[in-house]
Amino acid sequence: MKRKRKMTPAMKKAWIKFWVMMALALVFVSFALFAGVIAPYDPLECHYTDMLKAPCREYIFGTDQLGRDIFSRILHGGKSSLLIAFAVTGIVSAVGILVGTAAGFSGGIFDSILMRISDMLMAFPGSIFTIALVSFIGVGLPNLILAMSLTGWTFYARISRSLVLSVKNNVYIEQARLGGASNGRILLHYIIPNVIPSLLVNIFQDIGGKLLTIAGLSLLGLGSPPPTPEWGFMLSEGKNYMYGAPWMLIFPGLVILISVVIFNLLGDSIQDLMNPKENVW
């Protein structure tokens, strides 16, 4: 009779950490998705009699310089910030994985050309390139996603290529070739499934990094145009009232900090699950 394998204590802790972080991330995203139902006020509605009102029972996060409810604006601002972060991360990871996988699998001059293009893009600091491009093509959600996506894929392309090079000469790949599998079938069924799990850690952690980048760009006035609520833009508005109304900075800043920590810890938990040295069945 076959004995059941038991999880080690390290693996149990890793799974608990993963599900806790996943639950927190889902709760965080749900608040943004259902902001219209949860938010007590219209995020654009001004209450001039309640301008710069401190946190109280009526306004739990206080109000801004126009009397708008900060809690409602943070909830609705999550839609913009998380939408950009997820969209950019999805685009750059998909493009980078496809380019890196194709380059590593095909090799030769095709590999050299793709990697030289990657080298040229990586020679420019990503943030400076994004700022310059958004300043040139104009602010707005589509332009911001485009500018952040043009350089971000190079990171994933490099890692994907190295992972493909490490697995493409394995025995099961040679067996698949001898069995008559085409290059496309080998890529779809053997190469990419072995590449993506190793990149999940980077993908989830990159969401947190993208949220910080978006906040920084919005702080410079290069994010979503006003009066659209967005976490970084709320910080930009609050910096002028940091002494008289510090809650305008504190609450949006805390939300950005918590979101970055959650997604980074989620990536760490996936890494713990994939670490064969510590987490062995």
PDB file of C-alpha atoms in Angstrom:
ATOM      1  CA  MET A   1       0.000   0.000   0.000  1.00  0.00           C
ATOM      2  CA  LYS A   2       1.383   3.364  -1.005  1.00  0.00           C
ATOM      3  CA  ARG A   3       2.139   5.655   1.897  1.00  0.00           C
ATOM      4  CA  LYS A   4       0.784   9.202   1.867  1.00  0.00           C
ATOM      5  CA  ARG A   5       3.433  11.873   1.694  1.00  0.00           C
ATOM      6  CA  LYS A   6       3.150  14.563   4.313  1.00  0.00           C
ATOM      7  CA  MET A   7       3.966  18.213   4.001  1.00  0.00           C
ATOM      8  CA  THR A   8       6.911  19.497   5.956  1.00  0.00           C
ATOM      9  CA  PRO A   9       6.351  22.307   8.504  1.00  0.00           C
ATOM     10  CA  ALA A  10       8.140  24.709   6.151  1.00  0.00           C
ATOM     11  CA  MET A  11       5.768  23.828   3.324  1.00  0.00           C
ATOM     12  CA  LYS A  12       2.724  24.270   5.559  1.00  0.00           C
ATOM     13  CA  LYS A  13       3.937  27.717   6.602  1.00  0.00           C
ATOM     14  CA  ALA A  14       4.571  28.615   2.970  1.00  0.00           C
ATOM     15  CA  TRP A  15       1.043  27.597   1.955  1.00  0.00           C
ATOM     16  CA  ILE A  16      -0.482  29.510   4.871  1.00  0.00           C
ATOM     17  CA  LYS A  17       1.529  32.606   3.941  1.00  0.00           C
ATOM     18  CA  PHE A  18       0.493  32.246   0.302  1.00  0.00           C
ATOM     19  CA  TRP A  19      -3.243  31.972   1.025  1.00  0.00           C
ATOM     20  CA  VAL A  20      -3.154  34.828   3.537  1.00  0.00           C
ATOM     21  CA  MET A  21      -1.385  37.112   1.054  1.00  0.00           C
ATOM     22  CA  MET A  22      -3.656  35.996  -1.777  1.00  0.00           C
ATOM     23  CA  ALA A  23      -6.737  36.726   0.334  1.00  0.00           C
ATOM     24  CA  LEU A  24      -5.409  40.190   1.246  1.00  0.00           C
ATOM     25  CA  ALA A  25      -4.621  40.932  -2.393  1.00  0.00           C
ATOM     26  CA  LEU A  26      -8.107  39.842  -3.482  1.00  0.00           C
ATOM     27  CA  VAL A  27      -9.719  41.953  -0.747  1.00  0.00           C
ATOM     28  CA  PHE A  28      -7.615  44.923  -1.810  1.00  0.00           C
ATOM     29  CA  VAL A  29      -8.560  44.504  -5.472  1.00  0.00           C
ATOM     30  CA  SER A  30     -12.235  43.959  -4.545  1.00  0.00           C
ATOM     31  CA  PHE A  31     -12.345  47.303  -2.726  1.00  0.00           C
ATOM     32  CA  ALA A  32     -11.248  48.993  -5.943  1.00  0.00           C
ATOM     33  CA  LEU A  33     -13.584  46.995  -8.200  1.00  0.00           C
ATOM     34  CA  PHE A  34     -16.632  47.641  -6.027  1.00  0.00           C
ATOM     35  CA  ALA A  35     -15.725  51.215  -5.129  1.00  0.00           C
ATOM     36  CA  GLY A  36     -19.007  52.473  -6.546  1.00  0.00           C
ATOM     37  CA  VAL A  37     -20.922  50.340  -4.038  1.00  0.00           C
ATOM     38  CA  ILE A  38     -18.642  50.797  -1.007  1.00  0.00           C
ATOM     39  CA  ALA A  39     -17.784  54.492  -1.322  1.00  0.00           C
ATOM     40  CA  PRO A  40     -20.113  56.638   0.809  1.00  0.00           C
ATOM     41  CA  TYR A  41     -19.765  59.715  -1.458  1.00  0.00           C
ATOM     42  CA  ASP A  42     -19.171  60.625  -5.068  1.00  0.00           C
ATOM     43  CA  PRO A  43     -15.370  61.045  -5.383  1.00  0.00           C
ATOM     44  CA  LEU A  44     -15.828  64.175  -7.520  1.00  0.00           C
ATOM     45  CA  GLU A  45     -18.545  65.785  -5.408  1.00  0.00           C
ATOM     46  CA  CYS A  46     -17.369  68.932  -3.631  1.00  0.00           C
ATOM     47  CA  HIS A  47     -18.649  69.950  -0.193  1.00  0.00           C
ATOM     48  CA  TYR A  48     -17.371  73.486   0.217  1.00  0.00           C
ATOM     49  CA  THR A  49     -18.691  73.761   3.749  1.00  0.00           C
ATOM     50  CA  ASP A  50     -16.523  70.766   4.764  1.00  0.00           C
ATOM     51  CA  MET A  51     -13.216  71.741   3.163  1.00  0.00           C
ATOM     52  CA  LEU A  52     -10.077  70.322   4.876  1.00  0.00           C
ATOM     53  CA  LYS A  53     -12.144  68.620   7.523  1.00  0.00           C
ATOM     54  CA  ALA A  54     -10.202  66.247   9.785  1.00  0.00           C
ATOM     55  CA  PRO A  55     -11.158  62.547   9.985  1.00  0.00           C
ATOM     56  CA  CYS A  56     -14.443  62.140  11.810  1.00  0.00           C
ATOM     57  CA  ARG A  57     -17.518  59.914  11.855  1.00  0.00           C
ATOM     58  CA  GLU A  58     -18.923  61.509   8.709  1.00  0.00           C
ATOM     59  CA  TYR A  59     -15.623  61.507   6.798  1.00  0.00           C
ATOM     60  CA  ILE A  60     -13.475  58.690   8.180  1.00  0.00           C
ATOM     61  CA  PHE A  61     -10.385  59.803   6.214  1.00  0.00           C
ATOM     62  CA  GLY A  62     -11.250  63.512   6.227  1.00  0.00           C
ATOM     63  CA  THR A  63     -11.777  65.773   3.238  1.00  0.00           C
ATOM     64  CA  ASP A  64      -9.478  67.585   0.825  1.00  0.00           C
ATOM     65  CA  GLN A  65      -9.175  71.231  -0.180  1.00  0.00           C
ATOM     66  CA  LEU A  66     -12.446  71.047  -2.136  1.00  0.00           C
ATOM     67  CA  GLY A  67     -14.403  69.149   0.507  1.00  0.00           C
ATOM     68  CA  ARG A  68     -14.230  65.850  -1.370  1.00  0.00           C
ATOM     69  CA  ASP A  69     -14.297  62.677   0.729  1.00  0.00           C
ATOM     70  CA  ILE A  70     -10.780  61.208   0.768  1.00  0.00           C
ATOM     71  CA  PHE A  71     -11.984  57.686   1.593  1.00  0.00           C
ATOM     72  CA  SER A  72     -14.238  57.657  -1.487  1.00  0.00           C
ATOM     73  CA  ARG A  73     -11.456  59.071  -3.642  1.00  0.00           C
ATOM     74  CA  ILE A  74      -9.007  56.409  -2.424  1.00  0.00           C
ATOM     75  CA  LEU A  75     -11.472  53.632  -3.266  1.00  0.00           C
ATOM     76  CA  HIS A  76     -12.121  54.996  -6.749  1.00  0.00           C
ATOM     77  CA  GLY A  77      -8.431  55.855  -7.183  1.00  0.00           C
ATOM     78  CA  GLY A  78      -7.643  52.174  -6.765  1.00  0.00           C
ATOM     79  CA  LYS A  79      -9.369  51.526 -10.091  1.00  0.00           C
ATOM     80  CA  SER A  80      -6.945  53.782 -11.951  1.00  0.00           C
ATOM     81  CA  SER A  81      -3.794  52.760 -10.069  1.00  0.00           C
ATOM     82  CA  LEU A  82      -4.456  49.012 -10.061  1.00  0.00           C
ATOM     83  CA  LEU A  83      -5.741  49.032 -13.648  1.00  0.00           C
ATOM     84  CA  ILE A  84      -2.524  50.643 -14.885  1.00  0.00           C
ATOM     85  CA  ALA A  85      -0.336  48.392 -12.720  1.00  0.00           C
ATOM     86  CA  PHE A  86      -2.074  45.168 -13.850  1.00  0.00           C
ATOM     87  CA  ALA A  87      -2.257  46.271 -17.491  1.00  0.00           C
ATOM     88  CA  VAL A  88       1.409  47.255 -17.696  1.00  0.00           C
ATOM     89  CA  THR A  89       2.580  44.153 -15.839  1.00  0.00           C
ATOM     90  CA  GLY A  90       0.451  41.921 -18.065  1.00  0.00           C
ATOM     91  CA  ILE A  91       1.717  43.546 -21.270  1.00  0.00           C
ATOM     92  CA  VAL A  92       5.420  43.613 -20.378  1.00  0.00           C
ATOM     93  CA  SER A  93       5.418  40.074 -18.977  1.00  0.00           C
ATOM     94  CA  ALA A  94       3.568  38.633 -22.006  1.00  0.00           C
ATOM     95  CA  VAL A  95       5.770  40.443 -24.541  1.00  0.00           C
ATOM     96  CA  GLY A  96       8.967  39.763 -22.603  1.00  0.00           C
ATOM     97  CA  ILE A  97       8.227  36.052 -22.150  1.00  0.00           C
ATOM     98  CA  LEU A  98       7.361  35.623 -25.835  1.00  0.00           C
ATOM     99  CA  VAL A  99      10.434  37.513 -27.051  1.00  0.00           C
ATOM    100  CA  GLY A 100      12.824  35.877 -24.584  1.00  0.00           C
ATOM    101  CA  THR A 101      11.437  32.406 -25.233  1.00  0.00           C
ATOM    102  CA  ALA A 102      11.626  32.831 -29.009  1.00  0.00           C
ATOM    103  CA  ALA A 103      15.173  34.208 -28.811  1.00  0.00           C
ATOM    104  CA  GLY A 104      16.460  31.504 -26.495  1.00  0.00           C
ATOM    105  CA  PHE A 105      14.780  28.665 -28.397  1.00  0.00           C
ATOM    106  CA  SER A 106      15.740  29.752 -31.922  1.00  0.00           C
ATOM    107  CA  GLY A 107      19.244  31.061 -31.170  1.00  0.00           C
ATOM    108  CA  GLY A 108      21.485  32.300 -33.962  1.00  0.00           C
ATOM    109  CA  ILE A 109      21.122  35.719 -35.546  1.00  0.00           C
ATOM    110  CA  PHE A 110      17.500  36.059 -34.423  1.00  0.00           C
ATOM    111  CA  ASP A 111      18.613  35.714 -30.817  1.00  0.00           C
ATOM    112  CA  SER A 112      21.409  38.239 -31.330  1.00  0.00           C
ATOM    113  CA  ILE A 113      19.110  40.855 -32.912  1.00  0.00           C
ATOM    114  CA  LEU A 114      16.458  40.594 -30.179  1.00  0.00           C
ATOM    115  CA  MET A 115      19.018  40.780 -27.389  1.00  0.00           C
ATOM    116  CA  ARG A 116      20.751  43.798 -28.959  1.00  0.00           C
ATOM    117  CA  ILE A 117      17.389  45.582 -29.118  1.00  0.00           C
ATOM    118  CA  SER A 118      16.888  44.667 -25.476  1.00  0.00           C
ATOM    119  CA  ASP A 119      20.351  45.999 -24.611  1.00  0.00           C
ATOM    120  CA  MET A 120      19.623  49.341 -26.301  1.00  0.00           C
ATOM    121  CA  LEU A 121      16.369  49.792 -24.393  1.00  0.00           C
ATOM    122  CA  MET A 122      17.969  48.775 -21.103  1.00  0.00           C
ATOM    123  CA  ALA A 123      20.692  51.391 -21.618  1.00  0.00           C
ATOM    124  CA  PHE A 124      18.114  54.084 -20.833  1.00  0.00           C
ATOM    125  CA  PRO A 125      16.786  54.337 -17.244  1.00  0.00           C
ATOM    126  CA  GLY A 126      13.180  53.168 -17.401  1.00  0.00           C
ATOM    127  CA  SER A 127      11.720  55.975 -15.287  1.00  0.00           C
ATOM    128  CA  ILE A 128      13.475  58.726 -17.251  1.00  0.00           C
ATOM    129  CA  PHE A 129      12.431  57.165 -20.554  1.00  0.00           C
ATOM    130  CA  THR A 130       8.814  56.946 -19.350  1.00  0.00           C
ATOM    131  CA  ILE A 131       8.794  60.562 -18.128  1.00  0.00           C
ATOM    132  CA  ALA A 132      10.257  61.785 -21.419  1.00  0.00           C
ATOM    133  CA  LEU A 133       7.805  59.784 -23.521  1.00  0.00           C
ATOM    134  CA  VAL A 134       4.714  60.801 -21.525  1.00  0.00           C
ATOM    135  CA  SER A 135       5.831  64.430 -21.663  1.00  0.00           C
ATOM    136  CA  PHE A 136       6.138  64.114 -25.458  1.00  0.00           C
ATOM    137  CA  ILE A 137       2.951  62.203 -26.320  1.00  0.00           C
ATOM    138  CA  GLY A 138       0.821  63.728 -23.543  1.00  0.00           C
ATOM    139  CA  VAL A 139      -0.689  62.584 -20.269  1.00  0.00           C
ATOM    140  CA  GLY A 140      -3.531  60.098 -20.061  1.00  0.00           C
ATOM    141  CA  LEU A 141      -4.194  56.491 -19.167  1.00  0.00           C
ATOM    142  CA  PRO A 142      -3.409  54.904 -22.592  1.00  0.00           C
ATOM    143  CA  ASN A 143      -0.247  56.982 -23.036  1.00  0.00           C
ATOM    144  CA  LEU A 144       0.990  56.110 -19.555  1.00  0.00           C
ATOM    145  CA  ILE A 145       0.445  52.371 -20.145  1.00  0.00           C
ATOM    146  CA  LEU A 146       2.224  52.605 -23.514  1.00  0.00           C
ATOM    147  CA  ALA A 147       5.203  54.513 -22.113  1.00  0.00           C
ATOM    148  CA  MET A 148       5.682  52.128 -19.179  1.00  0.00           C
ATOM    149  CA  SER A 149       5.345  49.067 -21.423  1.00  0.00           C
ATOM    150  CA  LEU A 150       7.966  50.043 -24.015  1.00  0.00           C
ATOM    151  CA  THR A 151      10.939  49.336 -21.750  1.00  0.00           C
ATOM    152  CA  GLY A 152       9.542  47.003 -19.086  1.00  0.00           C
ATOM    153  CA  TRP A 153       9.469  43.907 -21.324  1.00  0.00           C
ATOM    154  CA  THR A 154      13.277  43.738 -21.566  1.00  0.00           C
ATOM    155  CA  PHE A 155      13.577  42.458 -17.984  1.00  0.00           C
ATOM    156  CA  TYR A 156      11.274  39.514 -18.660  1.00  0.00           C
ATOM    157  CA  ALA A 157      12.907  38.829 -22.023  1.00  0.00           C
ATOM    158  CA  ARG A 158      16.325  38.438 -20.407  1.00  0.00           C
ATOM    159  CA  ILE A 159      15.102  36.102 -17.671  1.00  0.00           C
ATOM    160  CA  SER A 160      12.923  34.064 -20.064  1.00  0.00           C
ATOM    161  CA  ARG A 161      15.830  33.600 -22.461  1.00  0.00           C
ATOM    162  CA  SER A 162      18.117  32.343 -19.704  1.00  0.00           C
ATOM    163  CA  LEU A 163      15.445  29.918 -18.466  1.00  0.00           C
ATOM    164  CA  VAL A 164      14.853  28.591 -21.991  1.00  0.00           C
ATOM    165  CA  LEU A 165      18.575  28.062 -22.529  1.00  0.00           C
ATOM    166  CA  SER A 166      18.701  26.033 -19.326  1.00  0.00           C
ATOM    167  CA  VAL A 167      15.861  23.667 -20.308  1.00  0.00           C
ATOM    168  CA  LYS A 168      15.867  23.393 -24.110  1.00  0.00           C
ATOM    169  CA  ASN A 169      18.605  20.742 -24.182  1.00  0.00           C
ATOM    170  CA  ASN A 170      17.010  18.519 -21.544  1.00  0.00           C
ATOM    171  CA  VAL A 171      16.299  14.871 -22.324  1.00  0.00           C
ATOM    172  CA  TYR A 172      12.495  15.249 -22.474  1.00  0.00           C
ATOM    173  CA  ILE A 173      12.867  17.960 -25.143  1.00  0.00           C
ATOM    174  CA  GLU A 174      15.011  15.634 -27.255  1.00  0.00           C
ATOM    175  CA  GLN A 175      12.493  12.842 -26.754  1.00  0.00           C
ATOM    176  CA  ALA A 176       9.689  15.121 -27.902  1.00  0.00           C
ATOM    177  CA  ARG A 177      11.659  15.970 -31.042  1.00  0.00           C
ATOM    178  CA  LEU A 178      12.329  12.299 -31.748  1.00  0.00           C
ATOM    179  CA  GLY A 179       8.624  11.673 -31.275  1.00  0.00           C
ATOM    180  CA  GLY A 180       7.878  14.080 -34.129  1.00  0.00           C
ATOM    181  CA  ALA A 181       6.804  17.141 -32.118  1.00  0.00           C
ATOM    182  CA  SER A 182       7.096  20.428 -34.011  1.00  0.00           C
ATOM    183  CA  ASN A 183       8.913  23.477 -32.651  1.00  0.00           C
ATOM    184  CA  GLY A 184       5.599  25.168 -31.923  1.00  0.00           C
ATOM    185  CA  ARG A 185       4.340  22.178 -29.962  1.00  0.00           C
ATOM    186  CA  ILE A 186       7.584  21.962 -28.000  1.00  0.00           C
ATOM    187  CA  LEU A 187       7.356  25.660 -27.146  1.00  0.00           C
ATOM    188  CA  LEU A 188       3.710  25.494 -26.058  1.00  0.00           C
ATOM    189  CA  HIS A 189       3.781  22.194 -24.202  1.00  0.00           C
ATOM    190  CA  TYR A 190       7.302  21.944 -22.808  1.00  0.00           C
ATOM    191  CA  ILE A 191       9.224  25.238 -22.842  1.00  0.00           C
ATOM    192  CA  ILE A 192       6.693  27.915 -21.838  1.00  0.00           C
ATOM    193  CA  PRO A 193       5.099  25.837 -19.004  1.00  0.00           C
ATOM    194  CA  ASN A 194       8.582  25.519 -17.497  1.00  0.00           C
ATOM    195  CA  VAL A 195       9.350  29.237 -17.902  1.00  0.00           C
ATOM    196  CA  ILE A 196       6.203  30.889 -16.549  1.00  0.00           C
ATOM    197  CA  PRO A 197       6.180  29.378 -13.009  1.00  0.00           C
ATOM    198  CA  SER A 198       9.700  30.682 -12.381  1.00  0.00           C
ATOM    199  CA  LEU A 199       8.574  34.158 -13.453  1.00  0.00           C
ATOM    200  CA  LEU A 200       5.451  34.310 -11.264  1.00  0.00           C
ATOM    201  CA  VAL A 201       7.516  35.685  -8.370  1.00  0.00           C
ATOM    202  CA  ASN A 202       8.803  38.539 -10.539  1.00  0.00           C
ATOM    203  CA  ILE A 203       5.342  39.208 -12.013  1.00  0.00           C
ATOM    204  CA  PHE A 204       3.609  39.656  -8.650  1.00  0.00           C
ATOM    205  CA  GLN A 205       6.456  41.699  -7.192  1.00  0.00           C
ATOM    206  CA  ASP A 206       6.505  43.828 -10.331  1.00  0.00           C
ATOM    207  CA  ILE A 207       2.897  44.866  -9.655  1.00  0.00           C
ATOM    208  CA  GLY A 208       4.102  46.570  -6.464  1.00  0.00           C
ATOM    209  CA  GLY A 209       6.945  48.224  -8.344  1.00  0.00           C
ATOM    210  CA  LYS A 210       4.557  49.474 -11.023  1.00  0.00           C
ATOM    211  CA  LEU A 211       2.285  50.971  -8.349  1.00  0.00           C
ATOM    212  CA  LEU A 212       5.246  52.954  -7.001  1.00  0.00           C
ATOM    213  CA  THR A 213       6.186  54.107 -10.507  1.00  0.00           C
ATOM    214  CA  ILE A 214       2.611  55.198 -11.230  1.00  0.00           C
ATOM    215  CA  ALA A 215       2.464  57.107  -7.948  1.00  0.00           C
ATOM    216  CA  GLY A 216       5.742  58.826  -8.747  1.00  0.00           C
ATOM    217  CA  LEU A 217       4.603  59.832 -12.236  1.00  0.00           C
ATOM    218  CA  SER A 218       1.277  61.102 -10.919  1.00  0.00           C
ATOM    219  CA  LEU A 219       3.128  63.057  -8.259  1.00  0.00           C
ATOM    220  CA  LEU A 220       4.912  64.824 -11.127  1.00  0.00           C
ATOM    221  CA  GLY A 221       1.597  65.462 -12.877  1.00  0.00           C
ATOM    222  CA  LEU A 222       2.123  62.801 -15.579  1.00  0.00           C
ATOM    223  CA  GLY A 223      -0.573  60.349 -14.489  1.00  0.00           C
ATOM    224  CA  SER A 224      -4.318  60.387 -15.000  1.00  0.00           C
ATOM    225  CA  PRO A 225      -5.550  63.940 -15.644  1.00  0.00           C
ATOM    226  CA  PRO A 226      -7.577  65.668 -12.912  1.00  0.00           C
ATOM    227  CA  PRO A 227     -10.161  65.446 -11.484  1.00  0.00           C
ATOM    228  CA  THR A 228      -9.827  61.654 -11.886  1.00  0.00           C
ATOM    229  CA  PRO A 229      -8.954  60.266  -8.445  1.00  0.00           C
ATOM    230  CA  GLU A 230      -5.595  58.481  -8.427  1.00  0.00           C
ATOM    231  CA  TRP A 231      -3.366  57.697  -5.454  1.00  0.00           C
ATOM    232  CA  GLY A 232      -0.264  59.463  -6.717  1.00  0.00           C
ATOM    233  CA  PHE A 233      -2.229  62.529  -7.798  1.00  0.00           C
ATOM    234  CA  MET A 234      -3.828  62.663  -4.354  1.00  0.00           C
ATOM    235  CA  LEU A 235      -0.326  62.807  -2.869  1.00  0.00           C
ATOM    236  CA  SER A 236       0.521  65.615  -5.288  1.00  0.00           C
ATOM    237  CA  GLU A 237      -2.527  67.582  -4.098  1.00  0.00           C
ATOM    238  CA  GLY A 238      -1.845  66.821  -0.443  1.00  0.00           C
ATOM    239  CA  LYS A 239       1.767  67.992  -0.395  1.00  0.00           C
ATOM    240  CA  ASN A 240       0.600  71.614  -0.346  1.00  0.00           C
ATOM    241  CA  TYR A 241      -1.404  70.934   2.832  1.00  0.00           C
ATOM    242  CA  MET A 242       1.012  68.625   4.645  1.00  0.00           C
ATOM    243  CA  TYR A 243       1.069  70.807   7.788  1.00  0.00           C
ATOM    244  CA  GLY A 244      -2.534  72.015   7.954  1.00  0.00           C
ATOM    245  CA  ALA A 245      -4.189  68.806   6.697  1.00  0.00           C
ATOM    246  CA  PRO A 246      -1.682  65.922   6.947  1.00  0.00           C
ATOM    247  CA  TRP A 247      -4.419  63.317   6.413  1.00  0.00           C
ATOM    248  CA  MET A 248      -4.405  64.270   2.731  1.00  0.00           C
ATOM    249  CA  LEU A 249      -0.923  62.731   2.524  1.00  0.00           C
ATOM    250  CA  ILE A 250      -1.091  60.063   5.222  1.00  0.00           C
ATOM    251  CA  PHE A 251      -4.016  57.970   3.960  1.00  0.00           C
ATOM    252  CA  PRO A 252      -3.119  57.809   0.231  1.00  0.00           C
ATOM    253  CA  GLY A 253       0.494  57.127   1.212  1.00  0.00           C
ATOM    254  CA  LEU A 254      -0.540  54.308   3.542  1.00  0.00           C
ATOM    255  CA  VAL A 255      -2.693  52.721   0.842  1.00  0.00           C
ATOM    256  CA  ILE A 256       0.222  52.762  -1.621  1.00  0.00           C
ATOM    257  CA  LEU A 257       2.561  51.316   1.025  1.00  0.00           C
ATOM    258  CA  ILE A 258       0.134  48.528   2.007  1.00  0.00           C
ATOM    259  CA  SER A 259      -0.569  47.561  -1.611  1.00  0.00           C
ATOM    260  CA  VAL A 260       3.141  47.354  -2.468  1.00  0.00           C
ATOM    261  CA  VAL A 261       3.867  45.264   0.640  1.00  0.00           C
ATOM    262  CA  ILE A 262       0.980  42.863  -0.075  1.00  0.00           C
ATOM    263  CA  PHE A 263       2.044  42.132  -3.648  1.00  0.00           C
ATOM    264  CA  ASN A 264       5.713  41.829  -2.698  1.00  0.00           C
ATOM    265  CA  LEU A 265       4.881  39.365   0.084  1.00  0.00           C
ATOM    266  CA  LEU A 266       2.630  37.466  -2.310  1.00  0.00           C
ATOM    267  CA  GLY A 267       5.586  37.080  -4.657  1.00  0.00           C
ATOM    268  CA  ASP A 268       7.783  35.978  -1.745  1.00  0.00           C
ATOM    269  CA  SER A 269       5.235  33.348  -0.724  1.00  0.00           C
ATOM    270  CA  ILE A 270       5.252  31.904  -4.254  1.00  0.00           C
ATOM    271  CA  GLN A 271       9.042  31.781  -4.123  1.00  0.00           C
ATOM    272  CA  ASP A 272       8.845  29.885  -0.821  1.00  0.00           C
ATOM    273  CA  LEU A 273       6.505  27.337  -2.397  1.00  0.00           C
ATOM    274  CA  MET A 274       8.852  26.836  -5.343  1.00  0.00           C
ATOM    275  CA  ASN A 275      12.030  26.532  -3.279  1.00  0.00           C
ATOM    276  CA  PRO A 276      12.917  22.829  -3.328  1.00  0.00           C
ATOM    277  CA  LYS A 277      15.568  23.124  -0.618  1.00  0.00           C
ATOM    278  CA  GLU A 278      13.245  24.244   2.126  1.00  0.00           C
ATOM    279  CA  ASN A 279       9.822  23.092   0.996  1.00  0.00           C
ATOM    280  CA  VAL A 280       9.967  19.412   0.148  1.00  0.00           C
ATOM    281  CA  TRP A 281       7.020  17.062   0.142  1.00  0.00           C
TER     282      TRP A 281
END
